[in-house]
Amino acid sequence: MPYYSSNAIEGRLLKPKIAFRKKKRLIRLSSQRLEVFENNSKEEPISVYDVMGWDVSFSEHLLTIKLSADGKLVMTLQASTYNEYNLWLGRLFKACGARDLEYFYELKEILGEGAFAIVKLAIERGTEEQCAVKVIDKNKAEKLNSKESLNRELDIMIKLCSIPRPRGGRPIPIIEMREIYDLSDRVYIVMEYMQGGTLEDAMMRMALRTERQVRTTMSEIVAAVEKLHSMKIVHRDLKLKNILCTNANFPLEVKIADFGLSNYVRDGSVALKSHVGSPHYVAPEVLKKDCKYGPEVDLWSCGVVLHLMFTGKLQNCFLLWLFCRFLVSFFLVRICSETQLDGLNVDAPGRYPFDGGTIKEILECVARGDFKMDSPAWKLVSEEGKEFLRKLLTVDIRQRMTASDALNHCWMTSDRLTRRP
């Protein structure tokens, strides 16, 4: 898979042998597969080619593109307009592998880093559109015995590209992958750029001040998880850093990203066995010696994310906390038009529901599954919200909600939220 694109293009282009008859053929290009049709793409193609490794030459004056294999001309295509010519020339260059990614994209600053990959901001040449490019070092991945997981990540992202994207309305809350360049020593994954950064970044900039804001954000996360599970995909590393925001202000419109630890679970069976995940977010069943688990682990991680959104302990600047506590005590006013969250409350030493001074202590806390809801922030959370959280952070997977259960829970569907005085 040297090159993959999530979007196929097709159009009626002239071929030289029939150009004098003014007859056009329908040409369709999907990744490296070029198909020629008599009339429309619903019919069987007249010819099918794998263009990887072909040579591309062109004439801007004539709007023609020549494709050659092993030094022999295979076909010449002629566009009707300059824009059509530019579109096909760019896509054919990519499909034929004639250029490196940096011929089409200008790589900018680093957005994030991992063990064997970095994510960079990129600008598409010609359109000036911003996107994110994940650059994976194959040699580092192989040294870390991650080659199999890398191939699986690429396979999963290609499958996610098959999800129909609605035109207008609410987008699917899963990051959109556009292209993959699979080279000998590295892989480039071109994705949509999420200007709001991670959900962690967003919560550092501003607390989700109302429970309804938290609910809106959580509903998008759970909807994405439900979609993954319907495709037999378990994410296994849901956390604030892997949830991206389309913008910096509310509504955030979040999307799930980073499928590096994701895997398939067949027929809904409990079949996964690897001890993977992030310590604060990992589910108790993953920690067992002879662990076998399934999609339920993602719902536990959703519970940890929700806990963080409820308590708002990401805004843990001590001076800011003192200042805001002073303002609250001075004015003694709370706006109660919606259920308010004390996003600046940092009276507990740790920000996570399951925390500790070492990884061992954190995992022991996770295994017990005990968490508290006794800080002042919880007085501002509805009973429905607390029950929803408990049903996510339950150790017994038989009692834990599925993604579908969560979307249909009264906390998600009710117009009114109740609070104890």
CSV table of C-alpha atoms in Angstrom, one decimal:
chain,number,residue,atom,x,y,z
A,1,MET,CA,0.0,0.0,0.0
A,2,PRO,CA,2.5,2.7,-1.1
A,3,TYR,CA,-0.3,5.3,-1.5
A,4,TYR,CA,-3.9,5.4,-0.3
A,5,SER,CA,-6.5,8.2,-0.7
A,6,SER,CA,-9.8,8.3,1.0
A,7,ASN,CA,-11.4,10.1,-1.9
A,8,ALA,CA,-11.8,8.6,-5.4
A,9,ILE,CA,-12.1,11.0,-8.3
A,10,GLU,CA,-13.7,10.4,-11.7
A,11,GLY,CA,-14.4,12.5,-14.8
A,12,ARG,CA,-14.8,12.3,-18.5
A,13,LEU,CA,-11.4,12.8,-20.2
A,14,LEU,CA,-10.4,12.5,-23.9
A,15,LYS,CA,-8.1,9.6,-24.9
A,16,PRO,CA,-6.0,10.4,-28.1
A,17,LYS,CA,-7.0,7.4,-30.2
A,18,ILE,CA,-10.7,8.5,-30.0
A,19,ALA,CA,-10.2,12.3,-29.6
A,20,PHE,CA,-11.0,13.0,-33.2
A,21,ARG,CA,-14.4,11.5,-32.6
A,22,LYS,CA,-14.9,13.9,-29.7
A,23,LYS,CA,-15.8,10.9,-27.5
A,24,LYS,CA,-14.8,10.9,-23.9
A,25,ARG,CA,-14.2,8.0,-21.6
A,26,LEU,CA,-15.1,8.0,-17.9
A,27,ILE,CA,-11.9,7.7,-15.9
A,28,ARG,CA,-12.0,6.8,-12.2
A,29,LEU,CA,-8.9,6.9,-10.0
A,30,SER,CA,-9.1,5.4,-6.5
A,31,SER,CA,-5.7,5.3,-4.7
A,32,GLN,CA,-3.5,3.5,-7.2
A,33,ARG,CA,-6.3,1.9,-9.2
A,34,LEU,CA,-7.2,3.5,-12.6
A,35,GLU,CA,-10.4,2.3,-14.3
A,36,VAL,CA,-11.7,3.2,-17.8
A,37,PHE,CA,-15.4,3.0,-18.4
A,38,GLU,CA,-17.5,3.2,-21.6
A,39,ASN,CA,-20.3,5.3,-20.1
A,40,ASN,CA,-20.6,5.2,-16.3
A,41,SER,CA,-18.8,3.7,-13.3
A,42,LYS,CA,-21.7,1.4,-12.5
A,43,GLU,CA,-20.8,-0.7,-15.5
A,44,GLU,CA,-17.8,-3.1,-15.7
A,45,PRO,CA,-14.7,-1.2,-16.6
A,46,ILE,CA,-13.2,-1.6,-20.1
A,47,SER,CA,-9.7,-1.5,-18.6
A,48,VAL,CA,-8.1,-1.5,-15.1
A,49,TYR,CA,-4.6,-0.5,-14.3
A,50,ASP,CA,-2.4,-0.4,-11.2
A,51,VAL,CA,-0.5,2.9,-11.9
A,52,MET,CA,2.0,2.6,-9.0
A,53,GLY,CA,5.5,3.2,-10.4
A,54,TRP,CA,4.3,4.6,-13.7
A,55,ASP,CA,5.9,7.7,-15.2
A,56,VAL,CA,3.8,10.9,-15.5
A,57,SER,CA,4.5,13.6,-18.1
A,58,PHE,CA,2.3,16.5,-19.0
A,59,SER,CA,1.7,19.5,-21.2
A,60,GLU,CA,0.1,22.5,-19.4
A,61,HIS,CA,-0.5,24.2,-22.8
A,62,LEU,CA,-2.5,21.2,-24.2
A,63,LEU,CA,-3.9,20.2,-20.8
A,64,THR,CA,-2.7,16.6,-21.5
A,65,ILE,CA,-1.2,14.0,-19.1
A,66,LYS,CA,0.8,11.1,-20.4
A,67,LEU,CA,1.1,7.8,-18.4
A,68,SER,CA,3.9,5.4,-19.2
A,69,ALA,CA,5.0,2.0,-17.9
A,70,ASP,CA,8.4,0.5,-18.4
A,71,GLY,CA,9.2,3.3,-20.9
A,72,LYS,CA,6.1,2.6,-23.1
A,73,LEU,CA,3.2,5.1,-23.4
A,74,VAL,CA,0.1,3.5,-22.0
A,75,MET,CA,-2.4,6.3,-22.4
A,76,THR,CA,-2.8,10.1,-22.8
A,77,LEU,CA,-5.6,11.9,-21.0
A,78,GLN,CA,-6.8,15.4,-22.0
A,79,ALA,CA,-8.8,17.6,-19.6
A,80,SER,CA,-11.4,20.2,-20.6
A,81,THR,CA,-10.4,22.9,-18.2
A,82,TYR,CA,-7.3,24.0,-16.4
A,83,ASN,CA,-8.8,23.2,-12.9
A,84,GLU,CA,-9.6,19.7,-14.1
A,85,TYR,CA,-6.1,19.3,-15.5
A,86,ASN,CA,-4.5,20.4,-12.2
A,87,LEU,CA,-6.7,18.1,-10.1
A,88,TRP,CA,-5.9,15.0,-12.2
A,89,LEU,CA,-2.2,15.8,-12.5
A,90,GLY,CA,-1.8,16.1,-8.7
A,91,ARG,CA,-3.7,12.9,-8.0
A,92,LEU,CA,-1.9,10.9,-10.7
A,93,PHE,CA,1.5,12.1,-9.3
A,94,LYS,CA,0.5,10.8,-5.9
A,95,ALA,CA,-1.0,7.5,-7.2
A,96,CYS,CA,2.1,6.8,-9.3
A,97,GLY,CA,4.4,7.5,-6.4
A,98,ALA,CA,6.3,10.0,-8.6
A,99,ARG,CA,6.8,12.5,-5.8
A,100,ASP,CA,7.4,12.6,-2.0
A,101,LEU,CA,4.7,13.9,0.2
A,102,GLU,CA,6.6,17.2,0.7
A,103,TYR,CA,6.1,17.9,-3.0
A,104,PHE,CA,2.4,18.3,-2.2
A,105,TYR,CA,2.5,19.5,1.4
A,106,GLU,CA,4.7,22.0,3.3
A,107,LEU,CA,5.4,20.6,6.7
A,108,LYS,CA,5.3,23.1,9.6
A,109,GLU,CA,5.7,22.9,13.3
A,110,ILE,CA,5.3,19.8,15.5
A,111,LEU,CA,1.8,19.3,17.0
A,112,GLY,CA,2.6,16.2,19.0
A,113,GLU,CA,5.2,13.4,19.5
A,114,GLY,CA,5.1,9.7,20.4
A,115,ALA,CA,7.5,6.8,20.7
A,116,PHE,CA,8.1,6.4,17.0
A,117,ALA,CA,5.9,9.1,15.4
A,118,ILE,CA,5.4,12.8,15.3
A,119,VAL,CA,2.4,14.9,14.1
A,120,LYS,CA,3.1,18.0,12.2
A,121,LEU,CA,1.0,20.8,10.9
A,122,ALA,CA,1.0,20.9,7.1
A,123,ILE,CA,-0.2,23.2,4.3
A,124,GLU,CA,-1.4,21.7,1.1
A,125,ARG,CA,0.4,23.3,-1.8
A,126,GLY,CA,-2.0,25.0,-4.3
A,127,THR,CA,-5.0,25.0,-2.0
A,128,GLU,CA,-3.3,26.4,1.2
A,129,GLU,CA,-5.5,24.2,3.2
A,130,GLN,CA,-4.3,23.2,6.7
A,131,CYS,CA,-4.0,19.6,7.6
A,132,ALA,CA,-2.2,17.4,10.1
A,133,VAL,CA,0.4,14.8,9.0
A,134,LYS,CA,1.5,11.9,11.2
A,135,VAL,CA,5.0,10.9,10.3
A,136,ILE,CA,5.8,7.3,11.5
A,137,ASP,CA,9.4,6.1,11.6
A,138,LYS,CA,9.3,2.4,10.5
A,139,ASN,CA,12.7,1.6,11.9
A,140,LYS,CA,11.8,2.9,15.3
A,141,ALA,CA,8.5,1.0,15.2
A,142,GLU,CA,10.3,-2.2,14.3
A,143,LYS,CA,12.8,-1.8,17.2
A,144,LEU,CA,9.9,-1.3,19.6
A,145,ASN,CA,8.2,-4.4,18.2
A,146,SER,CA,5.3,-2.2,17.0
A,147,LYS,CA,5.3,-3.1,13.3
A,148,GLU,CA,2.2,-5.3,13.6
A,149,SER,CA,0.3,-2.5,15.5
A,150,LEU,CA,1.4,0.0,12.8
A,151,ASN,CA,0.0,-2.1,10.0
A,152,ARG,CA,-3.2,-2.6,12.0
A,153,GLU,CA,-3.5,1.2,12.6
A,154,LEU,CA,-3.2,1.8,8.9
A,155,ASP,CA,-5.8,-0.9,8.2
A,156,ILE,CA,-8.2,0.5,10.7
A,157,MET,CA,-7.9,4.1,9.4
A,158,ILE,CA,-8.6,2.9,5.9
A,159,LYS,CA,-11.7,1.1,7.1
A,160,LEU,CA,-12.8,4.2,9.0
A,161,CYS,CA,-12.5,6.1,5.7
A,162,SER,CA,-15.3,4.0,4.3
A,163,ILE,CA,-17.8,5.6,6.8
A,164,PRO,CA,-20.1,7.8,4.7
A,165,ARG,CA,-19.5,11.4,5.7
A,166,PRO,CA,-22.7,13.5,5.8
A,167,ARG,CA,-22.8,16.7,3.7
A,168,GLY,CA,-24.1,19.3,6.1
A,169,GLY,CA,-25.3,18.6,9.6
A,170,ARG,CA,-23.2,17.1,12.4
A,171,PRO,CA,-20.0,15.4,11.3
A,172,ILE,CA,-19.1,11.9,12.5
A,173,PRO,CA,-16.9,12.4,15.6
A,174,ILE,CA,-14.0,10.4,14.3
A,175,ILE,CA,-10.9,12.1,12.8
A,176,GLU,CA,-11.0,12.0,9.0
A,177,MET,CA,-8.0,10.5,7.3
A,178,ARG,CA,-7.3,11.7,3.7
A,179,GLU,CA,-4.2,10.1,2.4
A,180,ILE,CA,-1.5,7.6,3.3
A,181,TYR,CA,2.0,7.6,1.8
A,182,ASP,CA,3.7,4.3,2.7
A,183,LEU,CA,7.4,4.6,1.9
A,184,SER,CA,10.3,2.2,2.6
A,185,ASP,CA,11.4,3.9,5.8
A,186,ARG,CA,8.4,5.9,7.0
A,187,VAL,CA,4.7,6.4,6.7
A,188,TYR,CA,2.8,9.7,6.2
A,189,ILE,CA,-0.8,9.8,7.3
A,190,VAL,CA,-2.6,13.0,6.2
A,191,MET,CA,-5.5,13.9,8.4
A,192,GLU,CA,-7.9,16.8,8.9
A,193,TYR,CA,-6.4,19.5,11.1
A,194,MET,CA,-8.3,20.1,14.4
A,195,GLN,CA,-7.7,23.8,15.3
A,196,GLY,CA,-8.9,23.5,18.8
A,197,GLY,CA,-6.2,21.0,19.8
A,198,THR,CA,-6.8,18.3,22.3
A,199,LEU,CA,-9.7,18.2,24.8
A,200,GLU,CA,-7.0,18.5,27.5
A,201,ASP,CA,-5.8,21.8,25.8
A,202,ALA,CA,-9.4,23.0,25.7
A,203,MET,CA,-10.0,22.3,29.3
A,204,MET,CA,-6.7,24.1,30.3
A,205,ARG,CA,-7.9,27.2,28.4
A,206,MET,CA,-11.5,27.1,29.8
A,207,ALA,CA,-13.6,24.9,32.0
A,208,LEU,CA,-16.7,23.4,30.7
A,209,ARG,CA,-18.8,25.6,32.9
A,210,THR,CA,-22.2,23.8,32.7
A,211,GLU,CA,-23.3,20.2,33.0
A,212,ARG,CA,-25.1,20.6,29.7
A,213,GLN,CA,-21.8,21.5,28.0
A,214,VAL,CA,-20.2,18.4,29.5
A,215,ARG,CA,-23.1,16.3,28.3
A,216,THR,CA,-22.9,17.7,24.8
A,217,THR,CA,-19.2,16.9,24.6
A,218,MET,CA,-19.7,13.4,26.2
A,219,SER,CA,-22.5,12.5,23.7
A,220,GLU,CA,-20.1,13.1,20.8
A,221,ILE,CA,-17.4,10.9,22.4
A,222,VAL,CA,-19.8,8.1,23.1
A,223,ALA,CA,-21.3,8.3,19.6
A,224,ALA,CA,-17.8,7.9,18.2
A,225,VAL,CA,-17.2,4.9,20.5
A,226,GLU,CA,-20.5,3.3,19.4
A,227,LYS,CA,-19.5,3.7,15.7
A,228,LEU,CA,-16.2,2.0,16.4
A,229,HIS,CA,-17.8,-0.8,18.3
A,230,SER,CA,-20.3,-1.4,15.5
A,231,MET,CA,-17.3,-1.9,13.2
A,232,LYS,CA,-15.8,-4.4,15.7
A,233,ILE,CA,-13.0,-1.9,16.6
A,234,VAL,CA,-11.9,-1.2,20.2
A,235,HIS,CA,-9.9,2.0,20.6
A,236,ARG,CA,-8.1,0.9,23.9
A,237,ASP,CA,-6.5,4.3,24.5
A,238,LEU,CA,-9.3,6.8,24.9
A,239,LYS,CA,-8.0,9.8,26.9
A,240,LEU,CA,-8.1,13.6,26.8
A,241,LYS,CA,-5.1,13.8,24.6
A,242,ASN,CA,-6.6,11.5,22.0
A,243,ILE,CA,-9.8,13.5,21.7
A,244,LEU,CA,-9.5,16.5,19.4
A,245,CYS,CA,-11.5,19.7,19.1
A,246,THR,CA,-12.5,21.4,15.9
A,247,ASN,CA,-12.4,24.9,17.5
A,248,ALA,CA,-11.1,26.5,20.7
A,249,ASN,CA,-14.5,27.7,22.1
A,250,PHE,CA,-17.7,25.9,23.0
A,251,PRO,CA,-19.3,24.0,21.3
A,252,LEU,CA,-16.1,22.2,20.9
A,253,GLU,CA,-17.2,19.5,18.4
A,254,VAL,CA,-14.8,16.8,19.4
A,255,LYS,CA,-13.5,13.8,17.4
A,256,ILE,CA,-11.6,10.7,18.5
A,257,ALA,CA,-8.1,10.3,17.1
A,258,ASP,CA,-4.9,8.1,17.4
A,259,PHE,CA,-5.7,4.5,16.6
A,260,GLY,CA,-2.2,3.2,17.4
A,261,LEU,CA,-3.4,0.8,20.1
A,262,SER,CA,-6.7,0.0,18.5
A,263,ASN,CA,-7.6,-3.6,17.6
A,264,TYR,CA,-10.4,-5.7,16.2
A,265,VAL,CA,-12.7,-7.8,18.3
A,266,ARG,CA,-14.6,-10.5,16.3
A,267,ASP,CA,-18.3,-11.1,16.7
A,268,GLY,CA,-18.5,-9.1,19.9
A,269,SER,CA,-16.5,-11.8,21.7
A,270,VAL,CA,-14.1,-11.0,24.6
A,271,ALA,CA,-10.9,-11.8,22.7
A,272,LEU,CA,-8.3,-9.1,23.4
A,273,LYS,CA,-5.4,-10.0,25.7
A,274,SER,CA,-2.7,-7.3,25.5
A,275,HIS,CA,-1.9,-5.2,28.5
A,276,VAL,CA,-2.1,-1.8,26.8
A,277,GLY,CA,-3.5,1.6,27.6
A,278,SER,CA,-2.7,4.7,29.7
A,279,PRO,CA,-2.5,4.0,33.5
A,280,HIS,CA,-5.1,6.6,34.6
A,281,TYR,CA,-7.6,5.5,31.9
A,282,VAL,CA,-7.1,1.7,31.7
A,283,ALA,CA,-10.0,-0.6,32.7
A,284,PRO,CA,-9.5,-3.0,35.6
A,285,GLU,CA,-10.0,-6.1,33.5
A,286,VAL,CA,-7.0,-5.2,31.4
A,287,LEU,CA,-4.8,-5.4,34.5
A,288,LYS,CA,-5.7,-9.0,35.3
A,289,LYS,CA,-2.9,-11.6,34.8
A,290,ASP,CA,-4.8,-13.7,32.3
A,291,CYS,CA,-6.9,-10.8,31.0
A,292,LYS,CA,-9.5,-11.2,28.3
A,293,TYR,CA,-11.5,-8.2,27.4
A,294,GLY,CA,-13.6,-6.5,24.8
A,295,PRO,CA,-15.2,-3.2,23.9
A,296,GLU,CA,-16.2,-2.5,27.5
A,297,VAL,CA,-12.7,-1.1,28.2
A,298,ASP,CA,-13.6,2.0,26.1
A,299,LEU,CA,-16.6,2.8,28.2
A,300,TRP,CA,-14.5,2.7,31.4
A,301,SER,CA,-12.1,5.2,29.7
A,302,CYS,CA,-15.1,7.4,28.8
A,303,GLY,CA,-15.9,7.4,32.5
A,304,VAL,CA,-12.5,8.7,33.4
A,305,VAL,CA,-12.8,11.4,30.8
A,306,LEU,CA,-16.3,12.4,32.1
A,307,HIS,CA,-15.0,12.5,35.7
A,308,LEU,CA,-12.3,15.0,34.6
A,309,MET,CA,-14.8,17.1,32.8
A,310,PHE,CA,-17.1,17.1,35.8
A,311,THR,CA,-14.5,18.1,38.3
A,312,GLY,CA,-12.5,20.4,36.0
A,313,LYS,CA,-9.3,19.6,37.8
A,314,LEU,CA,-7.2,20.3,34.7
A,315,GLN,CA,-7.2,23.9,35.6
A,316,ASN,CA,-4.8,23.3,38.5
A,317,CYS,CA,-3.0,26.6,38.7
A,318,PHE,CA,-2.8,27.4,42.4
A,319,LEU,CA,-2.8,31.2,42.1
A,320,LEU,CA,-5.8,31.1,39.7
A,321,TRP,CA,-7.6,28.8,42.2
A,322,LEU,CA,-7.0,31.2,45.0
A,323,PHE,CA,-8.1,34.2,43.0
A,324,CYS,CA,-11.3,32.4,41.9
A,325,ARG,CA,-12.1,31.2,45.4
A,326,PHE,CA,-11.8,34.7,46.6
A,327,LEU,CA,-14.2,36.0,43.9
A,328,VAL,CA,-16.7,33.3,44.8
A,329,SER,CA,-16.6,34.0,48.5
A,330,PHE,CA,-16.7,37.7,47.9
A,331,PHE,CA,-19.7,37.9,45.6
A,332,LEU,CA,-21.5,34.8,47.0
A,333,VAL,CA,-23.4,34.4,43.8
A,334,ARG,CA,-24.0,31.4,41.7
A,335,ILE,CA,-25.9,31.5,38.4
A,336,CYS,CA,-28.4,28.6,38.5
A,337,SER,CA,-30.0,28.9,35.1
A,338,GLU,CA,-28.0,25.7,34.3
A,339,THR,CA,-26.3,23.2,36.5
A,340,GLN,CA,-22.9,24.9,37.2
A,341,LEU,CA,-19.6,23.1,37.5
A,342,ASP,CA,-16.8,24.3,39.8
A,343,GLY,CA,-14.1,24.0,37.0
A,344,LEU,CA,-11.4,25.6,39.1
A,345,ASN,CA,-11.7,23.5,42.2
A,346,VAL,CA,-8.4,21.8,42.9
A,347,ASP,CA,-8.8,20.8,46.6
A,348,ALA,CA,-7.7,17.2,45.9
A,349,PRO,CA,-4.0,16.4,45.3
A,350,GLY,CA,-4.7,14.4,42.1
A,351,ARG,CA,-6.9,15.2,39.2
A,352,TYR,CA,-7.8,11.7,38.2
A,353,PRO,CA,-10.5,9.5,39.8
A,354,PHE,CA,-7.9,6.7,40.2
A,355,ASP,CA,-4.6,8.3,41.1
A,356,GLY,CA,-1.3,7.7,43.0
A,357,GLY,CA,2.3,8.7,43.4
A,358,THR,CA,3.6,5.8,41.2
A,359,ILE,CA,2.2,3.8,38.3
A,360,LYS,CA,1.9,0.8,40.7
A,361,GLU,CA,-0.3,2.8,43.1
A,362,ILE,CA,-2.4,4.1,40.2
A,363,LEU,CA,-3.0,0.6,38.8
A,364,GLU,CA,-3.9,-0.7,42.3
A,365,CYS,CA,-6.4,2.1,42.6
A,366,VAL,CA,-7.8,1.3,39.2
A,367,ALA,CA,-8.1,-2.4,40.1
A,368,ARG,CA,-10.2,-1.6,43.2
A,369,GLY,CA,-12.4,0.7,41.2
A,370,ASP,CA,-13.0,3.0,44.2
A,371,PHE,CA,-13.5,6.7,43.5
A,372,LYS,CA,-15.1,9.5,45.4
A,373,MET,CA,-17.6,12.2,44.6
A,374,ASP,CA,-17.4,14.2,47.8
A,375,SER,CA,-15.6,17.4,46.7
A,376,PRO,CA,-17.6,20.6,46.4
A,377,ALA,CA,-17.7,20.3,42.6
A,378,TRP,CA,-20.0,17.2,42.9
A,379,LYS,CA,-22.7,19.2,44.6
A,380,LEU,CA,-23.2,21.0,41.3
A,381,VAL,CA,-23.6,17.8,39.3
A,382,SER,CA,-27.1,16.3,38.8
A,383,GLU,CA,-28.1,12.9,40.2
A,384,GLU,CA,-28.5,11.6,36.7
A,385,GLY,CA,-25.0,12.7,35.8
A,386,LYS,CA,-23.6,10.9,38.9
A,387,GLU,CA,-25.5,7.7,38.1
A,388,PHE,CA,-24.3,7.9,34.5
A,389,LEU,CA,-20.7,8.1,35.7
A,390,ARG,CA,-21.1,5.2,38.2
A,391,LYS,CA,-22.5,3.0,35.4
A,392,LEU,CA,-19.3,3.7,33.3
A,393,LEU,CA,-16.8,3.3,36.2
A,394,THR,CA,-18.1,-0.1,37.4
A,395,VAL,CA,-15.6,-2.9,37.7
A,396,ASP,CA,-18.1,-5.6,36.7
A,397,ILE,CA,-18.2,-5.5,32.9
A,398,ARG,CA,-21.7,-7.1,33.0
A,399,GLN,CA,-23.0,-4.1,34.8
A,400,ARG,CA,-21.1,-1.5,32.8
A,401,MET,CA,-23.0,0.4,30.2
A,402,THR,CA,-22.4,-0.2,26.5
A,403,ALA,CA,-22.1,2.7,24.2
A,404,SER,CA,-25.7,2.3,23.1
A,405,ASP,CA,-26.9,2.1,26.7
A,406,ALA,CA,-25.0,5.3,27.4
A,407,LEU,CA,-26.6,7.2,24.5
A,408,ASN,CA,-30.0,6.2,25.7
A,409,HIS,CA,-29.4,6.9,29.4
A,410,CYS,CA,-31.7,9.5,31.0
A,411,TRP,CA,-28.8,11.8,31.6
A,412,MET,CA,-28.3,12.0,27.8
A,413,THR,CA,-31.9,12.3,26.8
A,414,SER,CA,-33.6,14.3,29.6
A,415,ASP,CA,-34.4,18.0,29.3
A,416,ARG,CA,-34.3,18.3,33.1
A,417,LEU,CA,-31.5,17.4,35.5
A,418,THR,CA,-32.2,17.0,39.2
A,419,ARG,CA,-29.9,18.0,42.0
A,420,ARG,CA,-30.1,17.3,45.7
A,421,PRO,CA,-30.2,20.4,47.9
